[in-house]
Each structure stands twice: as C-alpha cells, then as structure tokens.
Amino acid sequence: MTTFVGRRQAVADVKRLLSAARLVTLTGFGGVGKSRLAMQVGRELRRAFPDGACLIELAKLRDPLLVGQAVAAALDVRDRSVRNIESVLLRYLADKRMLLILDNCEHVLDGCGELVTRLLSAAPKVRILATSRESLGVAGEHSWRVPPLAFPTETAAGTMGVSRLAGEATGRLPARRHEALMLFEDRAAAVSPGFCVNGDNEATVARLCQRLDGVPLAIELAAVRMRMLSAEQILARLEDRFRLLTDGQHDAQGRHRSLRAAVEWSFDLCTETERLLWARCSVFAGGFDLDAVESVCAGEGLSQEDVFAGVTGLVDKSILSCDHNGRAARYRMLETIRHYGQEQLVAGGEEATVRRGHRDYYLRIAEQSDADSCGPRQAEWMARLRNERSNIWAALDYCFTEPGEARTGLRMASALWFYWVACGVVRDGRLWLDRALALDTAPSGERARALWMAGWIASLQGDNTASRRLLRECQGLARQLGDETDLTYATQFLGEAETFVNDLEHAMPLLDDALSRHRQANAWTAPGLLIFGQHARTDFLRGDVDRAVARLTDGLELCVSLNERWTLSCTEWNLSVTWWSAGNVREAAKYAGDALRKKAELDDQFGIPFCLEVLAWVAASDSRPHRAAVLLGAVRRMWDLIGRPLFGFTTLLEWSAEARQRSQVALGEDAFAAAERIGATVPQQELIAFALSDEADLQAVAGSATVAVPSTGRGTTAVRIPASRRPAAPAALTRREREVAALVAEGMTNKEIASRLVISRRTAEAHIENILTKFGFNCRAQIAAWAAVNAELA
C-alpha cells in the first residue's frame, strides 16, 4: 500500500539470478525488506511468465503440513478428489511457466523444503522465489542475502557531508540520494506533507538512518513520528533507546537490535490502551475488521470505546495498516510487529484468554453463517468467509491443539459446511473434519453431524468408499442418540453416494425416506433442499424424465419461497441436465443459463464449469462447433483447477465426450484446438457474457478486435485484442521492436527470432517484454494479432 523506494540494484541482481536459477531464496533478518523486494521482483517479471506470478503468504501457518494446502489456495486450485494435495499441485503445475513467491518460510522450513523439491522436479518451467530468515536447504538453491538500505556513514571528523555508503565502495552522491534517506523522506512526507531532506536536516536524518542501520521497517517506524516530532526530536529519543540495547556493532545481530529498538520505541510511545490492544491484536491471522477487534480484544482493561480509540491510534502510528476496499475496513499487522505483540501478550499472561476469545468469535461467525445459509445473504457470507480464511484456520488449529477443545472443533468444522461446499474448498473441509473426528471419537451429537458432513464432502470428491462408510456410521450413531435430524441427512447423502456408483436399487429407497423425513419436519436448509436434485437424478437415469422434472419443479418453488439462491441454481442445473437427457435442447439451454447467472453472482467457482459444460453441449448439437470448442476449452481449464470433471459421473462424462468429438469433426483438429486455446485464455467475466449471449464470436461480447494469427499447428487461430488494450500509437515501438513483433506474428520462437536477427536470445526476450509492457498485452498471441493488423509498419 506504499511506494517501493530504492533497491534498483537489488532488483536487478535478483532478476539476473532468477534467469539462471530455478530456486532463489532471499534471506535476512526480520524487517530488512525481503518480502517487499520479492514482490517488486515478481511485479517486474510477471510478463516473462505466461502463466503468471503468484504470491503465497506462509507467515500465518503454524503446521508445516499445511504448506501444500496454502500453495493450492493461493493458486486457486480447488481439486475435489481425494488425492494428496501435493499430487494435485504437481499435476496442475507440470506444464505451467510460472513464478511462485513463497513468503516467510522460516517457521515451516521442513514443509517448504519438501514441497519445493518435488515441485522443481515435476514442473520444469516453474521458478520459485522464496523469502526466509534462513535458507531452505534444498539442492540447487541459490541464497541471496538482502542487505539493509544504503545510508551515509560519518567521516573520521564526525561530519556528515559527502561520505561513503555503508558496506559499499566510496561514492560521491549527496547524502539525501541514498536509499535509506529516500525511504525516510517518502514515508515522512506521507504524514507531514511538504517534508523533504535538505541541507538543514540532512545530517540529522542521515544520523537517524545510520542509527537504525538502514533497516527499512525501523526507518518507517521512525518516519511516521514526523506527524508529531521533528527529526531532531526523533533522533534524541531513539538514542536513549539504543544506549540500552546496542553495543555499537553493525553486524546482523546489531541490526536485529536496531529493529527491536525501533519497535520497542514505538511501543513505548503508545498509550497504555494502544499497547494492550497491540498485544491482543497479535492473535489475528491475516486481516481483521473492527467488529472482530471489539469482540476479541475488549475485556479487562479495555472497553469497546477504548478499542475504537486504540485502533485509531495504532493506524495513525502505522502499527496497523488499513485497507478500505470492500464492505468494511480491514486491518493488518506486519509480521515483525505481530511477533512483538505476541511477546507482550505472553509476558502479560493473557495469551490463553485472548486466543480462546479469538476462537469463540470465529465459532460464532461459523454458526451465524450456518444459520443464515438458506436465505438472501448467501453471497455476502461467501465473501466474508473467504476473507476470514486465515482466522478460521487459526481458530480450528486452536481447537485441535489445546487439550479439551476437540469437541468444540467438531462443532465449528461442521458449522462451516457452507464455506467448505458452497465456496468450493471441500479439500479444506475434509482435512479439518477428518482431524476433528479422529481427535474426538466419543458418541455425541457433534460427532453425528460431523460424520454426515464428512461423508457428503467425500462423495463430492469421488471417494465413494469413504463416503458410504462415514454416512453409515452416522446413521448408526444417530439412531443410538435418537437424533432424527442427523439420521435424515445421513440417509439423504448416502442415497446420493449410491447414485454416484449407479446403485439405483439402493439409492431410491434411501432418497424416498429422506424426502419424507424432510417434508414431515418442514425445517428446510440448503443441504436439505438438494434432495430434489439428488432424487431427480435417479429418475432421469431410469428414463423417467416427467417424474424428474416434477420433483425439480417442486424444489424450485420451495427455493424461491425461501429466497434461496445457491440451491436454486443447483436445482436449475439439474433441470438443464434432465431436459438434455430427454433431448429438449432449448429447455436445457434455458435452465443452464439461469443457473449460470446465479452462480456468477455468487462467485460459485465449482458451479460455473458445470453450467458451461451444458451450454457447450447445446452449442455442439446446434451446429455451432466453434462456440462449443471455446466453451469446452474454458471448462477444461476450470476442471484442471477443480481436478475431477463433472464429479466423475459416467453419464455426464459421456455427453461431454460426444460434444467434443462432434465439434472436432465439424471444425477439424487444428481449428478445434485453436478455439479451445481461446477459451482457455479468456477472462471469466467475458466468457460468461459470451456463454449467456446468442453471439457466435467472443469479440461481439467483449468489444474486441479479433484477427487470425499462426497457431502452433497448421493454419491460423483467432486472437482478440480487447478494446481497452488496443494500441493507438504503433510508433511507440522502436524499429527493432517492430521487427520482433512481425516475427512473433510468423509464429517464431525466441530462439528463432534471435537467430534471424543475429541477436542473443536474452535480447530477443527483452524486446518482447518491452512490447508487452508498452501495449499492456499479456501474451505473445496479442503481439501477433497487433502485428497482423499493422503489418505494413514492420
């Protein structure tokens, strides 16, 4: 949220190292700027990686076994299968050309080292930039120690004038041009408009940066005090702190003390309320909002009014950063600040109390989402639960690491079903539910509910053996406890599990029983409403389409009466498949489109590809093979993220294969492959608009220019240049860049371009990177499209 200052040589050095090494680890002490440097390198290199650069933040993890899960979440890999998450990642990344930035690895080194070793072996085009206080210890790793910012040192005479950079060769730059002073000036000007380093204050600021050893975080903490103090006053107060903490050495240990001095000084300048709030806020993982702070941190010594005032003060002092994007402002602490707060929390004897309060707050959030999951606020809950992922994990981790808390963990993991299923993180749900069930095996209502939840999720993952085992255990326990509600759900989802293995003889009576129980109880929930679609599937598989439509119509009416959107969209999708099975293409398209609109509104990333599949089948049957191929290309990309197309349901997979084959025959293999590639690269919002329109081509929806460019096979393919990115000034390219663009349009590789122009391959890559940057393009195909339109300029 602040500008990146200096480090030009450091960025260049790391980029150069990454061009030769596949694993680079930035090492250094806390606060030296490892994360900021890594992110800046990632921003500058992102166009060099066609599949992008992704930041994976590991600071909030406590368990090394969750590293793979965190990487999958950051990459948005939502595999429903029961495969090991690392296997899913290896499969997904195998052909990707991508930069992964693993940030803050030091506390989960073993997990990072093992995962990185496997990723580098299985994904030859992936490169990894890690940040850690120590190296990962992996074969082929290149460590690069991040230095502090350059600052002027005192001359032998004790004056500040033109001196030399700390740790660098003698230079003749004015002191204010050094990186440390540039950072202080930038951050101080943000809180004291008009401030600049000049002849009057240069010596003081230089002395201040020297005293802080050029540590970026320490300099930022000092600069924010310019809101109320002069540079001279800051230096005087900081000197008092240093006399207590440092011995004058300027090694890494000394810099650790410099940083601690700056943090402690900031802590001492806080009011008593702000100090107490700083310590208590350290229990949050990731971001948090004001409601969370007031609920978790208010208590002995802090009223809710105190909390509000304390948050204001901590934001003013840059202890908390504030993000105003979204429904409510969210706050975050830098890791060094959070760790210091945790020390104070432990020292004050409050850690156990505040951690329990944190868990209780997120337990309430989970149970509120459960209670409110069948109604008009579903989209709001989806967004909120996604935002709170890190805190949810921390709260669950508390349940399963603190003695006597596992039963509450069962309760919380079950209450989060809407997050696990509707938000598409079933693997997370299975992980936490399995962990809870293993820790608390005593018969209880909490265990019964967790059993059918875990069984349902296992069936969505295609793990039918585990699903039926869990659901049958739930049936037995529910009967033992006399729990009719959990018995109903166990029976319902066992019926669905039997359907997935085509055992309709056992599925039908189970679903009949569950539906009867639901109608008798008349206490409908979103999972309960799924019974109509589950039941209808058995009907259309037996050829009874009329009965299936009647059931689904009943389900639609009930969803509408409850103002329920998520299950309504699932029911509409089931209607589209039912009508498709009956050969009614128009009705199939209508209901698939209705379902897609709702799933897009809810951002249901699992539901969207199911709807696009049906619309692709419709296009293929309507003799629109190009449209079908584009949609099939898009869903193939989505299934790669999800892991198991169409739940592995044989009948649906056969219909998908038929649509693919029909379109391939109509278009020819090359044209079909080219159309698939277009679908795989179109942004989801444009793709959904295309799928819901009657237009034949994407550009009619997206307002884009589309031209034919050479494909990797024979012939050409259509590539679009979005209107918002269409370059208006071809002269912006140099003569050499226009030559390179023309050769890209001919389908040449970087190596071939370098050979044709008698330049190095690295120079060719640099020209392509310049073209992408100048025009705001994100792939070579768009360069080729531009060159085809402007061929006379090459």
GROMACS .gro file of C-alpha atoms in nm, residues 183-385:
model
  203
  183LEU     CA    1   1.273   0.597   0.222
  184PHE     CA    2   1.261   0.823   0.527
  185GLU     CA    3   1.172   1.121   0.309
  186ASP     CA    4   0.896   0.931   0.129
  187ARG     CA    5   0.733   0.799   0.445
  188ALA     CA    6   0.775   1.122   0.641
  189ALA     CA    7   0.617   1.325   0.360
  190ALA     CA    8   0.312   1.096   0.378
  191VAL     CA    9   0.240   1.208   0.736
  192SER     CA   10   0.395   1.555   0.720
  193PRO     CA   11   0.314   1.696   0.373
  194GLY     CA   12   0.591   1.905   0.227
  195PHE     CA   13   0.871   1.741   0.423
  196CYS     CA   14   1.192   1.682   0.230
  197VAL     CA   15   1.552   1.607   0.313
  198ASN     CA   16   1.751   1.928   0.258
  199GLY     CA   17   2.065   2.099   0.375
  200ASP     CA   18   1.906   2.193   0.706
  201ASN     CA   19   1.808   1.842   0.816
  202GLU     CA   20   2.025   1.615   0.602
  203ALA     CA   21   2.284   1.546   0.874
  204THR     CA   22   2.014   1.465   1.131
  205VAL     CA   23   1.821   1.229   0.902
  206ALA     CA   24   2.145   1.064   0.792
  207ARG     CA   25   2.244   1.011   1.156
  208LEU     CA   26   1.898   0.871   1.225
  209CYS     CA   27   1.921   0.622   0.935
  210GLN     CA   28   2.270   0.527   1.043
  211ARG     CA   29   2.149   0.464   1.398
  212LEU     CA   30   1.879   0.238   1.252
  213ASP     CA   31   2.140   0.054   1.039
  214GLY     CA   32   1.938   0.113   0.721
  215VAL     CA   33   1.668  -0.134   0.829
  216PRO     CA   34   1.357  -0.040   0.623
  217LEU     CA   35   1.097  -0.131   0.884
  218ALA     CA   36   1.283   0.058   1.155
  219ILE     CA   37   1.310   0.364   0.929
  220GLU     CA   38   0.938   0.352   0.852
  221LEU     CA   39   0.851   0.330   1.221
  222ALA     CA   40   1.067   0.634   1.289
  223ALA     CA   41   0.941   0.835   0.991
  224VAL     CA   42   0.578   0.806   1.095
  225ARG     CA   43   0.669   1.005   1.409
  226MET     CA   44   0.718   1.312   1.188
  227ARG     CA   45   0.346   1.364   1.239
  228MET     CA   46   0.422   1.497   1.589
  229LEU     CA   47   0.801   1.532   1.627
  230SER     CA   48   1.088   1.687   1.438
  231ALA     CA   49   1.374   1.475   1.302
  232GLU     CA   50   1.595   1.609   1.583
  233GLN     CA   51   1.345   1.503   1.849
  234ILE     CA   52   1.310   1.156   1.696
  235LEU     CA   53   1.687   1.111   1.692
  236ALA     CA   54   1.723   1.222   2.055
  237ARG     CA   55   1.458   0.980   2.178
  238LEU     CA   56   1.594   0.696   1.972
  239GLU     CA   57   1.944   0.749   2.110
  240ASP     CA   58   1.806   0.683   2.460
  241ARG     CA   59   1.666   0.351   2.347
  242PHE     CA   60   1.991   0.247   2.177
  243ARG     CA   61   2.203   0.307   2.482
  244LEU     CA   62   2.003   0.028   2.647
  245LEU     CA   63   2.004  -0.221   2.363
  246THR     CA   64   2.311  -0.198   2.138
  247ASP     CA   65   2.683  -0.233   2.172
  248GLY     CA   66   2.765  -0.033   1.860
  249GLN     CA   67   2.825  -0.335   1.635
  250HIS     CA   68   2.685  -0.309   1.284
  251ASP     CA   69   2.652  -0.680   1.207
  252ALA     CA   70   2.331  -0.877   1.163
  253GLN     CA   71   2.290  -0.911   1.539
  254GLY     CA   72   2.331  -0.538   1.580
  255ARG     CA   73   2.067  -0.477   1.316
  256HIS     CA   74   1.829  -0.711   1.495
  257ARG     CA   75   1.878  -0.488   1.797
  258SER     CA   76   1.827  -0.179   1.581
  259LEU     CA   77   1.494  -0.310   1.465
  260ARG     CA   78   1.392  -0.413   1.814
  261ALA     CA   79   1.491  -0.070   1.938
  262ALA     CA   80   1.265   0.093   1.681
  263VAL     CA   81   0.976  -0.141   1.761
  264GLU     CA   82   1.016  -0.101   2.137
  265TRP     CA   83   1.046   0.273   2.099
  266SER     CA   84   0.719   0.276   1.904
  267PHE     CA   85   0.564   0.057   2.173
  268ASP     CA   86   0.680   0.293   2.449
  269LEU     CA   87   0.532   0.592   2.265
  270CYS     CA   88   0.191   0.426   2.254
  271THR     CA   89  -0.067   0.494   2.521
  272GLU     CA   90  -0.143   0.217   2.771
  273THR     CA   91  -0.463   0.141   2.578
  274GLU     CA   92  -0.275   0.116   2.249
  275ARG     CA   93  -0.009  -0.114   2.398
  276LEU     CA   94  -0.269  -0.351   2.537
  277LEU     CA   95  -0.458  -0.350   2.207
  278TRP     CA   96  -0.136  -0.408   2.008
  279ALA     CA   97  -0.067  -0.721   2.215
  280ARG     CA   98  -0.421  -0.854   2.186
  281CYS     CA   99  -0.446  -0.789   1.810
  282SER     CA  100  -0.147  -1.017   1.760
  283VAL     CA  101  -0.378  -1.323   1.784
  284PHE     CA  102  -0.534  -1.243   1.447
  285ALA     CA  103  -0.407  -1.430   1.143
  286GLY     CA  104  -0.424  -1.219   0.829
  287GLY     CA  105  -0.671  -0.931   0.812
  288PHE     CA  106  -0.949  -0.848   1.056
  289ASP     CA  107  -1.225  -0.590   1.087
  290LEU     CA  108  -1.342  -0.359   1.365
  291ASP     CA  109  -1.618  -0.597   1.481
  292ALA     CA  110  -1.357  -0.868   1.532
  293VAL     CA  111  -1.124  -0.636   1.726
  294GLU     CA  112  -1.406  -0.517   1.952
  295SER     CA  113  -1.525  -0.872   2.020
  296VAL     CA  114  -1.185  -1.034   2.074
  297CYS     CA  115  -0.987  -0.754   2.236
  298ALA     CA  116  -1.238  -0.579   2.460
  299GLY     CA  117  -1.236  -0.702   2.817
  300GLU     CA  118  -1.035  -0.641   3.130
  301GLY     CA  119  -0.862  -0.305   3.093
  302LEU     CA  120  -1.023  -0.226   2.754
  303SER     CA  121  -1.380  -0.118   2.692
  304GLN     CA  122  -1.527  -0.118   2.341
  305GLU     CA  123  -1.483   0.261   2.334
  306ASP     CA  124  -1.118   0.211   2.427
  307VAL     CA  125  -1.078  -0.038   2.145
  308PHE     CA  126  -1.208   0.207   1.885
  309ALA     CA  127  -0.976   0.482   2.010
  310GLY     CA  128  -0.688   0.236   2.025
  311VAL     CA  129  -0.739   0.120   1.666
  312THR     CA  130  -0.739   0.482   1.552
  313GLY     CA  131  -0.414   0.545   1.737
  314LEU     CA  132  -0.243   0.229   1.606
  315VAL     CA  133  -0.342   0.316   1.249
  316ASP     CA  134  -0.206   0.668   1.297
  317LYS     CA  135   0.122   0.523   1.425
  318SER     CA  136   0.145   0.272   1.136
  319ILE     CA  137   0.128  -0.025   1.372
  320LEU     CA  138  -0.190  -0.130   1.193
  321SER     CA  139  -0.236  -0.084   0.819
  322CYS     CA  140  -0.589  -0.019   0.697
  323ASP     CA  141  -0.746  -0.144   0.374
  324HIS     CA  142  -1.069   0.032   0.276
  325ASN     CA  143  -1.151  -0.193  -0.020
  326GLY     CA  144  -1.463  -0.394   0.049
  327ARG     CA  145  -1.771  -0.384   0.268
  328ALA     CA  146  -1.581  -0.286   0.582
  329ALA     CA  147  -1.231  -0.158   0.653
  330ARG     CA  148  -0.986  -0.437   0.737
  331TYR     CA  149  -0.668  -0.409   0.940
  332ARG     CA  150  -0.340  -0.596   0.922
  333MET     CA  151  -0.010  -0.612   1.112
  334LEU     CA  152   0.333  -0.664   0.965
  335GLU     CA  153   0.482  -0.990   1.089
  336THR     CA  154   0.759  -0.824   1.291
  337ILE     CA  155   0.501  -0.604   1.464
  338ARG     CA  156   0.274  -0.903   1.528
  339HIS     CA  157   0.556  -1.112   1.677
  340TYR     CA  158   0.646  -0.832   1.914
  341GLY     CA  159   0.281  -0.807   2.016
  342GLN     CA  160   0.272  -1.181   2.083
  343GLU     CA  161   0.572  -1.143   2.315
  344GLN     CA  162   0.385  -0.878   2.509
  345LEU     CA  163   0.072  -1.092   2.518
  346VAL     CA  164   0.264  -1.384   2.668
  347ALA     CA  165   0.451  -1.158   2.910
  348GLY     CA  166   0.120  -1.015   3.029
  349GLY     CA  167  -0.021  -1.363   3.094
  350GLU     CA  168  -0.312  -1.308   2.853
  351GLU     CA  169  -0.229  -1.542   2.565
  352ALA     CA  170  -0.463  -1.827   2.665
  353THR     CA  171  -0.756  -1.593   2.734
  354VAL     CA  172  -0.724  -1.391   2.413
  355ARG     CA  173  -0.666  -1.696   2.192
  356ARG     CA  174  -0.980  -1.857   2.335
  357GLY     CA  175  -1.168  -1.531   2.272
  358HIS     CA  176  -1.043  -1.534   1.911
  359ARG     CA  177  -1.168  -1.892   1.868
  360ASP     CA  178  -1.503  -1.813   2.025
  361TYR     CA  179  -1.554  -1.515   1.794
  362TYR     CA  180  -1.489  -1.718   1.478
  363LEU     CA  181  -1.702  -2.003   1.614
  364ARG     CA  182  -1.988  -1.753   1.636
  365ILE     CA  183  -1.916  -1.639   1.279
  366ALA     CA  184  -1.925  -2.001   1.162
  367GLU     CA  185  -2.254  -2.071   1.339
  368GLN     CA  186  -2.408  -1.747   1.210
  369SER     CA  187  -2.314  -1.846   0.853
  370ASP     CA  188  -2.471  -2.187   0.915
  371ALA     CA  189  -2.795  -2.041   1.049
  372ASP     CA  190  -2.813  -1.782   0.770
  373SER     CA  191  -2.704  -2.011   0.485
  374CYS     CA  192  -3.053  -2.066   0.344
  375GLY     CA  193  -3.160  -1.716   0.252
  376PRO     CA  194  -3.085  -1.391   0.072
  377ARG     CA  195  -2.742  -1.324   0.233
  378GLN     CA  196  -2.555  -1.614   0.073
  379ALA     CA  197  -2.332  -1.400  -0.149
  380GLU     CA  198  -2.242  -1.181   0.150
  381TRP     CA  199  -2.149  -1.486   0.358
  382MET     CA  200  -1.940  -1.634   0.078
  383ALA     CA  201  -1.734  -1.316   0.053
  384ARG     CA  202  -1.699  -1.284   0.430
  385LEU     CA  203  -1.590  -1.645   0.487
   0.00000   0.00000   0.00000
